[in-house]
GROMACS .gro file of C-alpha atoms in nm:
model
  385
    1UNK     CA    1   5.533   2.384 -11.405
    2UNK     CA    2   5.806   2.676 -11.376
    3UNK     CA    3   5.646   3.019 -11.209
    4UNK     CA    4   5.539   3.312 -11.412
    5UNK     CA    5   5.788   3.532 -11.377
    6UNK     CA    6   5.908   3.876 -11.479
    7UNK     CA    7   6.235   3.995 -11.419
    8UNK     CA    8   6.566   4.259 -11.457
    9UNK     CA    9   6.859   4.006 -11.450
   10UNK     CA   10   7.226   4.178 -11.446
   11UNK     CA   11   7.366   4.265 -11.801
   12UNK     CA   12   7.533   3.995 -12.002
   13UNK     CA   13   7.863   4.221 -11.926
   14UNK     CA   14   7.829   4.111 -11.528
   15UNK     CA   15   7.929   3.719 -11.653
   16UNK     CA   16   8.291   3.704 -11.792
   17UNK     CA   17   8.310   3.455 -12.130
   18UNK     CA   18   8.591   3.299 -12.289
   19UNK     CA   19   8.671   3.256 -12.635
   20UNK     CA   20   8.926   2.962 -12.721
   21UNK     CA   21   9.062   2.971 -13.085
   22UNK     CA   22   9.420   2.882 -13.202
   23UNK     CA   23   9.324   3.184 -13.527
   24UNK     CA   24   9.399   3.538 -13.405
   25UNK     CA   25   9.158   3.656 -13.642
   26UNK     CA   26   8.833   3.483 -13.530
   27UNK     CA   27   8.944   3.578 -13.184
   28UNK     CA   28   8.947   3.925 -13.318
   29UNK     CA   29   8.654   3.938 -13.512
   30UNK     CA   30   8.445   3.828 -13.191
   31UNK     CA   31   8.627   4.078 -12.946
   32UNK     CA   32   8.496   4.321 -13.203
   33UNK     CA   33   8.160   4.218 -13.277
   34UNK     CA   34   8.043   4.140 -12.914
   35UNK     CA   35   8.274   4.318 -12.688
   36UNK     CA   36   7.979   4.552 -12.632
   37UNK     CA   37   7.750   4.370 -12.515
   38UNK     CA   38   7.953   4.126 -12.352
   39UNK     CA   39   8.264   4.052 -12.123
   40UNK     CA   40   8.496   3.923 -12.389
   41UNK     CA   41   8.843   3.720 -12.267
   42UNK     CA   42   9.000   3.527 -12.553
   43UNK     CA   43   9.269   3.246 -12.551
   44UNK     CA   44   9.444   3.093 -12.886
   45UNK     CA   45   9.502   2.774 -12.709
   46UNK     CA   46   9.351   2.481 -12.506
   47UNK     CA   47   9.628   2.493 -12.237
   48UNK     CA   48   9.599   2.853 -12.215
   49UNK     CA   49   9.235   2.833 -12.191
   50UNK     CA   50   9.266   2.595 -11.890
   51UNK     CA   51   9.516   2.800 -11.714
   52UNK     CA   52   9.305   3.061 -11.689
   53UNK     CA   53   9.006   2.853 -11.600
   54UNK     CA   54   9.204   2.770 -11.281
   55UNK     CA   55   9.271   3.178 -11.239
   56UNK     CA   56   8.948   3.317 -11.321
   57UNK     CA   57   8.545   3.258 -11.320
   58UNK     CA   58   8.392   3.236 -11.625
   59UNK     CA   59   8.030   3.177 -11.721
   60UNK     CA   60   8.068   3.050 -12.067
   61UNK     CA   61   8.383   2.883 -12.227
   62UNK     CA   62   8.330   2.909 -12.618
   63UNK     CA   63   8.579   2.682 -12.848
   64UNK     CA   64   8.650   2.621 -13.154
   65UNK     CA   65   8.645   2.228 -13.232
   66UNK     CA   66   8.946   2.220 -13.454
   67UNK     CA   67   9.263   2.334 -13.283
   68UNK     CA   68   9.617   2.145 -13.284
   69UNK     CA   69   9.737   2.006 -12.956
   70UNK     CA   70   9.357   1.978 -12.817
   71UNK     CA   71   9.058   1.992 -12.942
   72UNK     CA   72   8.756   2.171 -12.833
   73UNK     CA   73   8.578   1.892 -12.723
   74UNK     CA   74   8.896   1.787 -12.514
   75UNK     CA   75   8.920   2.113 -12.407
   76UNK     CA   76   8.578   2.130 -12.300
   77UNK     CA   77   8.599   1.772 -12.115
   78UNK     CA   78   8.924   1.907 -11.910
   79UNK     CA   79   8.686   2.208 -11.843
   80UNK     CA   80   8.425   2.050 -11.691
   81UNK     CA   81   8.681   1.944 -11.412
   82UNK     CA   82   8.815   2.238 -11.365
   83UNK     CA   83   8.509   2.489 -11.348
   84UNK     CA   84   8.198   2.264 -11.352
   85UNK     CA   85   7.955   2.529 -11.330
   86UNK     CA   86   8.053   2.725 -11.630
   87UNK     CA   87   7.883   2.662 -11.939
   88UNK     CA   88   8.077   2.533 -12.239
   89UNK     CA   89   8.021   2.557 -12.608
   90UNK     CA   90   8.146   2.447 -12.893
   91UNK     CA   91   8.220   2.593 -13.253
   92UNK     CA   92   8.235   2.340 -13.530
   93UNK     CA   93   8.235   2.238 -13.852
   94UNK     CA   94   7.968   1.966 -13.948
   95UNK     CA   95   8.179   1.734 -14.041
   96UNK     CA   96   8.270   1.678 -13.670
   97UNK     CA   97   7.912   1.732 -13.555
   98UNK     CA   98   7.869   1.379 -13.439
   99UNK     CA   99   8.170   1.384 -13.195
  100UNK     CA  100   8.031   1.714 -13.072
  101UNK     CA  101   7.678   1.550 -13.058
  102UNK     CA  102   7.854   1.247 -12.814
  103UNK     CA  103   8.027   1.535 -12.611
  104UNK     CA  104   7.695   1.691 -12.559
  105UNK     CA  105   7.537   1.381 -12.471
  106UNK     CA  106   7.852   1.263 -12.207
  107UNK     CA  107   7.762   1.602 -12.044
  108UNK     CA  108   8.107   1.766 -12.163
  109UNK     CA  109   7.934   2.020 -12.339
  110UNK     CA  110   7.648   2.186 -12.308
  111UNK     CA  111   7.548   2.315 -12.653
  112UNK     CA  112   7.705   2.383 -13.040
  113UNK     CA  113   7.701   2.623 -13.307
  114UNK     CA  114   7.801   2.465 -13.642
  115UNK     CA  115   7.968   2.712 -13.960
  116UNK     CA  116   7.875   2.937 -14.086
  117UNK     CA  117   7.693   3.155 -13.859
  118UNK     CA  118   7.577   3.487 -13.773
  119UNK     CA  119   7.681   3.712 -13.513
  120UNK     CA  120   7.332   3.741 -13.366
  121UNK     CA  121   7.340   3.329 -13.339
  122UNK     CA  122   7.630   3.332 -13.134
  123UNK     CA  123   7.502   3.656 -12.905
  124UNK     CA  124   7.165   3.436 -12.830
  125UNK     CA  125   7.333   3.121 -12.757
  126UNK     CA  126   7.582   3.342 -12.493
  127UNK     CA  127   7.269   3.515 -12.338
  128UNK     CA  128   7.101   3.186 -12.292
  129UNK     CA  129   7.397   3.006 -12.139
  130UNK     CA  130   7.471   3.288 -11.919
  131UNK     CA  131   7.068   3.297 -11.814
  132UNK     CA  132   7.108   2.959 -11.697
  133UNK     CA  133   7.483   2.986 -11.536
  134UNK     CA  134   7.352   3.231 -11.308
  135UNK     CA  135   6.998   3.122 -11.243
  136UNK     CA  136   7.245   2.805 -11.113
  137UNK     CA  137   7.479   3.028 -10.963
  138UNK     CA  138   7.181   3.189 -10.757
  139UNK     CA  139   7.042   2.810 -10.713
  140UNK     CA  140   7.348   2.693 -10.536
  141UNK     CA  141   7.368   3.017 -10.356
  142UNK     CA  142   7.057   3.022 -10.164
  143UNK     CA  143   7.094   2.627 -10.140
  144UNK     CA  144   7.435   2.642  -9.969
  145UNK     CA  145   7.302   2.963  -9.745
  146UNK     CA  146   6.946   2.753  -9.604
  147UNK     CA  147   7.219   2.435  -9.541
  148UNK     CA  148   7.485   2.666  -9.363
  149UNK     CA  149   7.425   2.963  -9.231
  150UNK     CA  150   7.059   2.962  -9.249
  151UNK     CA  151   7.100   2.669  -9.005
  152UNK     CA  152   7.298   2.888  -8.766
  153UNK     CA  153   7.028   3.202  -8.850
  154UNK     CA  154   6.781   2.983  -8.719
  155UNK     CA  155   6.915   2.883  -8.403
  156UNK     CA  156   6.968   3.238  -8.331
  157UNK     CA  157   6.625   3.363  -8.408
  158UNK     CA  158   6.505   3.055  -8.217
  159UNK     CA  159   6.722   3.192  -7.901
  160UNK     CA  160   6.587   3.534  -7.899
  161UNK     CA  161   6.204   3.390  -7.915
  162UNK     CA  162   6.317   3.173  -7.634
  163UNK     CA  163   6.471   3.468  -7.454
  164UNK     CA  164   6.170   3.689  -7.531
  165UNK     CA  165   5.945   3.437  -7.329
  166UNK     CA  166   6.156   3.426  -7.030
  167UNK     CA  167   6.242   3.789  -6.976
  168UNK     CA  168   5.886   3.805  -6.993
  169UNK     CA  169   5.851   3.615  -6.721
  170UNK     CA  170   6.183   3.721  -6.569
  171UNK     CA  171   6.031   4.045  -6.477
  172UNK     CA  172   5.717   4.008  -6.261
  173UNK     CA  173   5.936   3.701  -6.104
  174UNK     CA  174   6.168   3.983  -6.018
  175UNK     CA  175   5.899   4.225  -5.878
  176UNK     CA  176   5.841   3.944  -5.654
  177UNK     CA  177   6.134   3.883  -5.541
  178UNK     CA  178   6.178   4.256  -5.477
  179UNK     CA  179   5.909   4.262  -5.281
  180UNK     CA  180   5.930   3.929  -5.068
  181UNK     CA  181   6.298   4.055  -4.937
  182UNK     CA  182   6.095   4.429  -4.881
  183UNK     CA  183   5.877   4.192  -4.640
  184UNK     CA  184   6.151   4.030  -4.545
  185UNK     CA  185   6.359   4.293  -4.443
  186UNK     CA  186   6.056   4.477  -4.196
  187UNK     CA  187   5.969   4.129  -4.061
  188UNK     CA  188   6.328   4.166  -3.933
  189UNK     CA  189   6.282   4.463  -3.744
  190UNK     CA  190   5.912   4.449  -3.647
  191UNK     CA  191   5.830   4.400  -3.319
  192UNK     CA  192   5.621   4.067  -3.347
  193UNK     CA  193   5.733   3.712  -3.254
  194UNK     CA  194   5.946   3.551  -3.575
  195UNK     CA  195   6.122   3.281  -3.550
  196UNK     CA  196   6.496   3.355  -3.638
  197UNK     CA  197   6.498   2.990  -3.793
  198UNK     CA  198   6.202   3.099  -4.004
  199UNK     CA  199   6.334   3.395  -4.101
  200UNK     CA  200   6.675   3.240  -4.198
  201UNK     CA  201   6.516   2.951  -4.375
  202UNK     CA  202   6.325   3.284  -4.611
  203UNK     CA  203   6.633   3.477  -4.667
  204UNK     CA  204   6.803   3.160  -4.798
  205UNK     CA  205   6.525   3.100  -5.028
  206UNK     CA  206   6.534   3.447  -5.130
  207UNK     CA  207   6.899   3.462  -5.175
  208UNK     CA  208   6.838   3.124  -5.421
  209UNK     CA  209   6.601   3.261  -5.610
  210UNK     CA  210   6.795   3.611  -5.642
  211UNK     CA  211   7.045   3.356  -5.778
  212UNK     CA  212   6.891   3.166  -6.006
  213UNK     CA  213   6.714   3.490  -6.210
  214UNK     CA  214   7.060   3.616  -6.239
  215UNK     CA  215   7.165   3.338  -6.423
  216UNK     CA  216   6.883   3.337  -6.630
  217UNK     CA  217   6.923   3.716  -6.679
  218UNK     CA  218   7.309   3.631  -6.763
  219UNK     CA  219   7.140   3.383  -7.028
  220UNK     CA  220   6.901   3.640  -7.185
  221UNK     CA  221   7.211   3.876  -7.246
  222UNK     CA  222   7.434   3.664  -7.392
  223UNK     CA  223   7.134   3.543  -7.634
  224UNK     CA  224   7.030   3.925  -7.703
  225UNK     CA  225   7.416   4.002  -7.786
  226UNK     CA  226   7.392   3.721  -8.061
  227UNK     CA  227   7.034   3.877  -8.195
  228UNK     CA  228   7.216   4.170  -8.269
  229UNK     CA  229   7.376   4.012  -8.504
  230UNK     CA  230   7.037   3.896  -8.728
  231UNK     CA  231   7.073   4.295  -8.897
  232UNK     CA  232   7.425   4.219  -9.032
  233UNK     CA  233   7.540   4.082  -9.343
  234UNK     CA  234   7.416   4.237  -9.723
  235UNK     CA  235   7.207   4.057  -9.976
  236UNK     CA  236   7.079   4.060 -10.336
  237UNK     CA  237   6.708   4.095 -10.244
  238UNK     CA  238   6.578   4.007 -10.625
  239UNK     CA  239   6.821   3.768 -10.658
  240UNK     CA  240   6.751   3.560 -10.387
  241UNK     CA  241   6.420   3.607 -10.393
  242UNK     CA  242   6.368   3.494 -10.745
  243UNK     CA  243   6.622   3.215 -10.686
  244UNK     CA  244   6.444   3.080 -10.347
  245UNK     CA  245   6.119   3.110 -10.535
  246UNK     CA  246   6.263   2.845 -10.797
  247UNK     CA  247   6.390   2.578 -10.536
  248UNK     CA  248   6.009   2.597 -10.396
  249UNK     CA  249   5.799   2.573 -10.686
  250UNK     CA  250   5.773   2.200 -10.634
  251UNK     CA  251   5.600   2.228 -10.335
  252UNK     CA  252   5.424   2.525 -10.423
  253UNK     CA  253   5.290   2.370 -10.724
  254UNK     CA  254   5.034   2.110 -10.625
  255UNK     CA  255   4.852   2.407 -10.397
  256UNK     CA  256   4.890   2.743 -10.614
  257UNK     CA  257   4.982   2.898 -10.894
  258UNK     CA  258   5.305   3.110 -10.796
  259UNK     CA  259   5.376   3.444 -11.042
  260UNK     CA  260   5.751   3.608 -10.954
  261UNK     CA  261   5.783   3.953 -11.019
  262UNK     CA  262   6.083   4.112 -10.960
  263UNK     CA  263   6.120   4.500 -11.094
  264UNK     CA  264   6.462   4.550 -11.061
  265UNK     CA  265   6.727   4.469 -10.800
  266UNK     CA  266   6.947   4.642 -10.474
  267UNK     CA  267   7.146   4.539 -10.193
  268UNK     CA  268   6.976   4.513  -9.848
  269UNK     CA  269   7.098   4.505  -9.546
  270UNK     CA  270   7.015   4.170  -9.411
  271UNK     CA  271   7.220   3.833  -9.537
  272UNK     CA  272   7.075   3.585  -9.749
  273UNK     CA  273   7.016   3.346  -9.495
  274UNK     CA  274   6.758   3.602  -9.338
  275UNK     CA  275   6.622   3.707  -9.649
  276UNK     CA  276   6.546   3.380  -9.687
  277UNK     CA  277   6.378   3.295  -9.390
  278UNK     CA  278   6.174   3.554  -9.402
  279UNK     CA  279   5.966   3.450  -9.723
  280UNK     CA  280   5.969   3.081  -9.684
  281UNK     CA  281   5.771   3.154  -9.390
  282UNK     CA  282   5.555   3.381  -9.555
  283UNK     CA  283   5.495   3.183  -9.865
  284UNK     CA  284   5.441   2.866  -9.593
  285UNK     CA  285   5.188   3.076  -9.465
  286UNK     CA  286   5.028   3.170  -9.793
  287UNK     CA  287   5.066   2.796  -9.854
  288UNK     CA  288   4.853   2.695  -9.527
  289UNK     CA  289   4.596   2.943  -9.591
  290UNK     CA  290   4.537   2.794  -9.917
  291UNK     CA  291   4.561   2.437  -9.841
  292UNK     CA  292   4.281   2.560  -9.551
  293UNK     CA  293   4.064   2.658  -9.797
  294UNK     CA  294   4.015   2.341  -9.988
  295UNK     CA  295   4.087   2.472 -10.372
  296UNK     CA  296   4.390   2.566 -10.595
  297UNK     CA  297   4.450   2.926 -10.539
  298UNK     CA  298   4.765   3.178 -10.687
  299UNK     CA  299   5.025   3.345 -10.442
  300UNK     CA  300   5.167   3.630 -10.623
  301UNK     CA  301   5.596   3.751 -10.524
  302UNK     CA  302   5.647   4.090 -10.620
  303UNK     CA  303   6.051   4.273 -10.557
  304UNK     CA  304   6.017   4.640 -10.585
  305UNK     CA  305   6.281   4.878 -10.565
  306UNK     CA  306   6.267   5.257 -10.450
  307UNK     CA  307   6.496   5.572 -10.358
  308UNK     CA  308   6.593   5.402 -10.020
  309UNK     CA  309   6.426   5.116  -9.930
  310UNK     CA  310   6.348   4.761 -10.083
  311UNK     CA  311   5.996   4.606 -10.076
  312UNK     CA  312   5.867   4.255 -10.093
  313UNK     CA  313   5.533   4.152 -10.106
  314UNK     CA  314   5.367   3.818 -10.067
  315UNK     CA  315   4.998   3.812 -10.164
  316UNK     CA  316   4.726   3.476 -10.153
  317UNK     CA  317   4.406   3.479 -10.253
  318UNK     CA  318   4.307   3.219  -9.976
  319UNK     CA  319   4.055   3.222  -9.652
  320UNK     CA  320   4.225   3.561  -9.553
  321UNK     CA  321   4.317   3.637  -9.153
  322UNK     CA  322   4.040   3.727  -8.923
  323UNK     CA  323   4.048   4.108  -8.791
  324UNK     CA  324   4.093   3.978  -8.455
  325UNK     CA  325   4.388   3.738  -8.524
  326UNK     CA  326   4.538   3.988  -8.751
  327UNK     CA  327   4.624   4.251  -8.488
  328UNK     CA  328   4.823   3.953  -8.332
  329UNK     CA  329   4.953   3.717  -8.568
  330UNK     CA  330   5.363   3.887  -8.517
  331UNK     CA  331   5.319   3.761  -8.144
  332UNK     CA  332   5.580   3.515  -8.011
  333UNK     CA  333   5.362   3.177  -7.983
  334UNK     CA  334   5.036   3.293  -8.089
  335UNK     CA  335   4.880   3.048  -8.369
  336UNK     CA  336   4.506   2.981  -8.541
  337UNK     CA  337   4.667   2.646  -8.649
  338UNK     CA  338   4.638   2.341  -8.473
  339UNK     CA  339   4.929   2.194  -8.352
  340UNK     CA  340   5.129   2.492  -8.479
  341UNK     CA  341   5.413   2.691  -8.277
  342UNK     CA  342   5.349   3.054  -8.368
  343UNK     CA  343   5.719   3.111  -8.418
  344UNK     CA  344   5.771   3.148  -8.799
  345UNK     CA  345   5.594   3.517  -8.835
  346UNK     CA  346   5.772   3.625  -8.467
  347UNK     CA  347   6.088   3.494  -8.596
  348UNK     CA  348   6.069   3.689  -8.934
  349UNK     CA  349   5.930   4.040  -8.796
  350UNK     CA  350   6.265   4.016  -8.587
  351UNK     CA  351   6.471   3.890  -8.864
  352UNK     CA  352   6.359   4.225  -9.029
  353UNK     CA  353   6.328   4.468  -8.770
  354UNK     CA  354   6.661   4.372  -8.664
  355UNK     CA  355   6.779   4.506  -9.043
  356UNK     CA  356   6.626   4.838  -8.973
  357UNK     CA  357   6.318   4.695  -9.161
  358UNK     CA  358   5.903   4.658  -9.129
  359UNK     CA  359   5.693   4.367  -9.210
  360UNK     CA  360   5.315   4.430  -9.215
  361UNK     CA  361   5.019   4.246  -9.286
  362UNK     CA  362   4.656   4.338  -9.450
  363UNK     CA  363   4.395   4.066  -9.509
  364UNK     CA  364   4.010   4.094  -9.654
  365UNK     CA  365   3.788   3.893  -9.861
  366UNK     CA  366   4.046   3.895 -10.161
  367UNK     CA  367   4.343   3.714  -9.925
  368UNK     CA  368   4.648   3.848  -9.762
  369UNK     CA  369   4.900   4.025  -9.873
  370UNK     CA  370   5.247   4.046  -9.635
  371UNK     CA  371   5.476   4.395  -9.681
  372UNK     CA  372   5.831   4.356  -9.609
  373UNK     CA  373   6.040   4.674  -9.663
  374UNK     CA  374   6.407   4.656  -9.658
  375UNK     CA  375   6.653   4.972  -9.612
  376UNK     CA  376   6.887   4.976  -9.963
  377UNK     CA  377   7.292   4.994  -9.881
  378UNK     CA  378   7.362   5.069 -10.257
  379UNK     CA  379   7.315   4.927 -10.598
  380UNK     CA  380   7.370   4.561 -10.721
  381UNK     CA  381   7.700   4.434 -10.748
  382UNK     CA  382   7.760   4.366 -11.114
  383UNK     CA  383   7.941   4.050 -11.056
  384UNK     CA  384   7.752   3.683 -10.977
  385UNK     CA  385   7.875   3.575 -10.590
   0.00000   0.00000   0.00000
């Protein structure tokens, strides 16, 4: 069952669409009747139309069925090669409705409009092709970003947890050391009856140990340069968001009922693969709390946008945090659940303070509800990535 969802997707403008008819005059009539709303590029040809398929993205290819040389259908098939994501569509007569009908069902096509038909016919079937091209787009997107670089985003949050825990214990291991060669060194010049033997076999020790914490402080720095790189990179915050939220409604399902609610749309300063991370972990959570519980619950995924800064909240009605637990839940390794690491919330507070961002977290009777607010770079590209 898909999420309840409300949302501000780009314009239809953002998603180029091509016209293919060998008669000027359709091509003309369309470039006049929906070159407002839409991004209109027109070609009286099949050949042409594939040439610039090669050049140029396109969301929606729109042909006309009967044209000499090719015909939309072949058009459409050669189409499909070139630019399999775009949408195609074809204009027809009904006497060639049943070859349309097999294109449709060989997956060469995705839909039809027969003749004659209204303007506002055509403009809905556009808008829905173009919903779906870039609900795809965004699909494939955040797909590609959790295989690739989300992969390497991992590692590198998983470094700087791993370098968190050692410099913590880095430092009173160097207070020690600092120390023990203090002792060291006034052994050496007290008056009392040392062993030189003893003493050299100390100093050597010492001089091991000051050797192995440098390395590991060499090892902390060179994992601390790479976690300043977890704030780079931009991102679509409602986009991804919206489109993650899709690729996890089938494991979301069986547990809650998930509402997406995404007012609007800005470019953060953290790259998808972050953005990512970050709320899988918190709907996980919201998932685990629920699945504690025993009984269906709803997590609710609202995107706001303000003046400056982005906001996304996750909220669960499940068993809710504990006060005590809730003052440390952002801790490196601290968990409530049993055989868990207490990573994924560490992880995702740096992921976002990194960006220049805060994550916070409120729980009572009615669940929890997670606060992650994102600095804004500028307004949404009006072009699909």
């Amino acid at each position: 069952m898909p999420a309840k969802r409300t949302t501000t997707p780009p314009p239809p403008s953002s998603y180029p669409v091509l016209f293919v008819d060998d008669d000027e005059a359709n091509l003309e009539l369309v470039r006049f009747a929906l070159g407002t709303e839409f991004d209109v590029a027109t070609a009286n040809s099949g050949p042409e139309a594939l040439e610039m398929l090669v050049d140029d993205d396109y969301a929606v290819v729109v042909c006309d069925q009967r044209m000499p040389g090719m015909t939309g259908v072949e058009v459409c098939a050669r189409a499909r090669e070139l630019a399999p994501h775009t949408h195609r569509v074809i204009i027809t007569a009904f006497a060639d409705s049943h070859a349309v009908v097999d294109a449709i069902n060989e997956g060469a096509v995705s839909g039809y409009l027969t003749k004659p038909f209204r303007e506002d016919q055509l403009a809905q079937v556009l808008r829905e092709a173009i919903v779906a091209y870039r609900e795809a787009m965004d699909l494939r997107s955040v797909g590609s970003t959790m295989l690739g670089e989300g992969l390497n985003l991992a590692a590198r949050t998983a470094e700087a947890e791993i370098a968190h825990d050692i410099n913590n214990l880095l430092t009173p291991a160097s207070l020690v050391l600092q120390a023990a060669q203090s002792d060291l060194e006034e052994l050496r010049r007290g008056p009392g009856p040392v062993s030189p033997e003893a003493l050299s076999d100390l100093a050597g020790g010492l001089d091991e140990l000051a050797a192995s914490l440098a390395v590991l402080q060499s090892f902390v720095a060179a994992i601390r340069e790479g976690e300043r790189k977890l704030g780079r990179g931009v991102a679509n915050i409602g986009r991804v968001i919206d489109a993650t939220a899709r690729m996890f409604e089938p494991r979301v399902f069986p547990t809650a009922e998930l509402s997406v609610e995404v007012l609007g749309d800005a470019v953060i300063a953290l790259e998808p693969s972050g953005l990512t991370q970050v709320f899988v972990n918190l709907l996980v959570n919201a998932l685990e709390s629920l699945e504690r519980q025993g009984s269906r619950g709803n997590i609710a995924v609202r995107v706001r946008v303000g003046e400056s800064a982005a906001e996304l909240q996750v909220h669960d009605d499940g068993e809710g945090i504990a006060a005590e637990d809730l003052e440390r839940i952002f801790e490196s390794g601290y968990t409530t659940r049993e055989n868990g690491t207490g990573r994924g919330l560490a992880i995702s507070r740096r992921i976002v303070e990194a960006a220049g961002g805060s994550i916070q977290a409120k729980s009572d009777a009615g669940g929890t509800l997670f606060v992650v607010s994102l600095p804004i770079l500028g307004s949404s590209p009006s072009t699909p990535s």
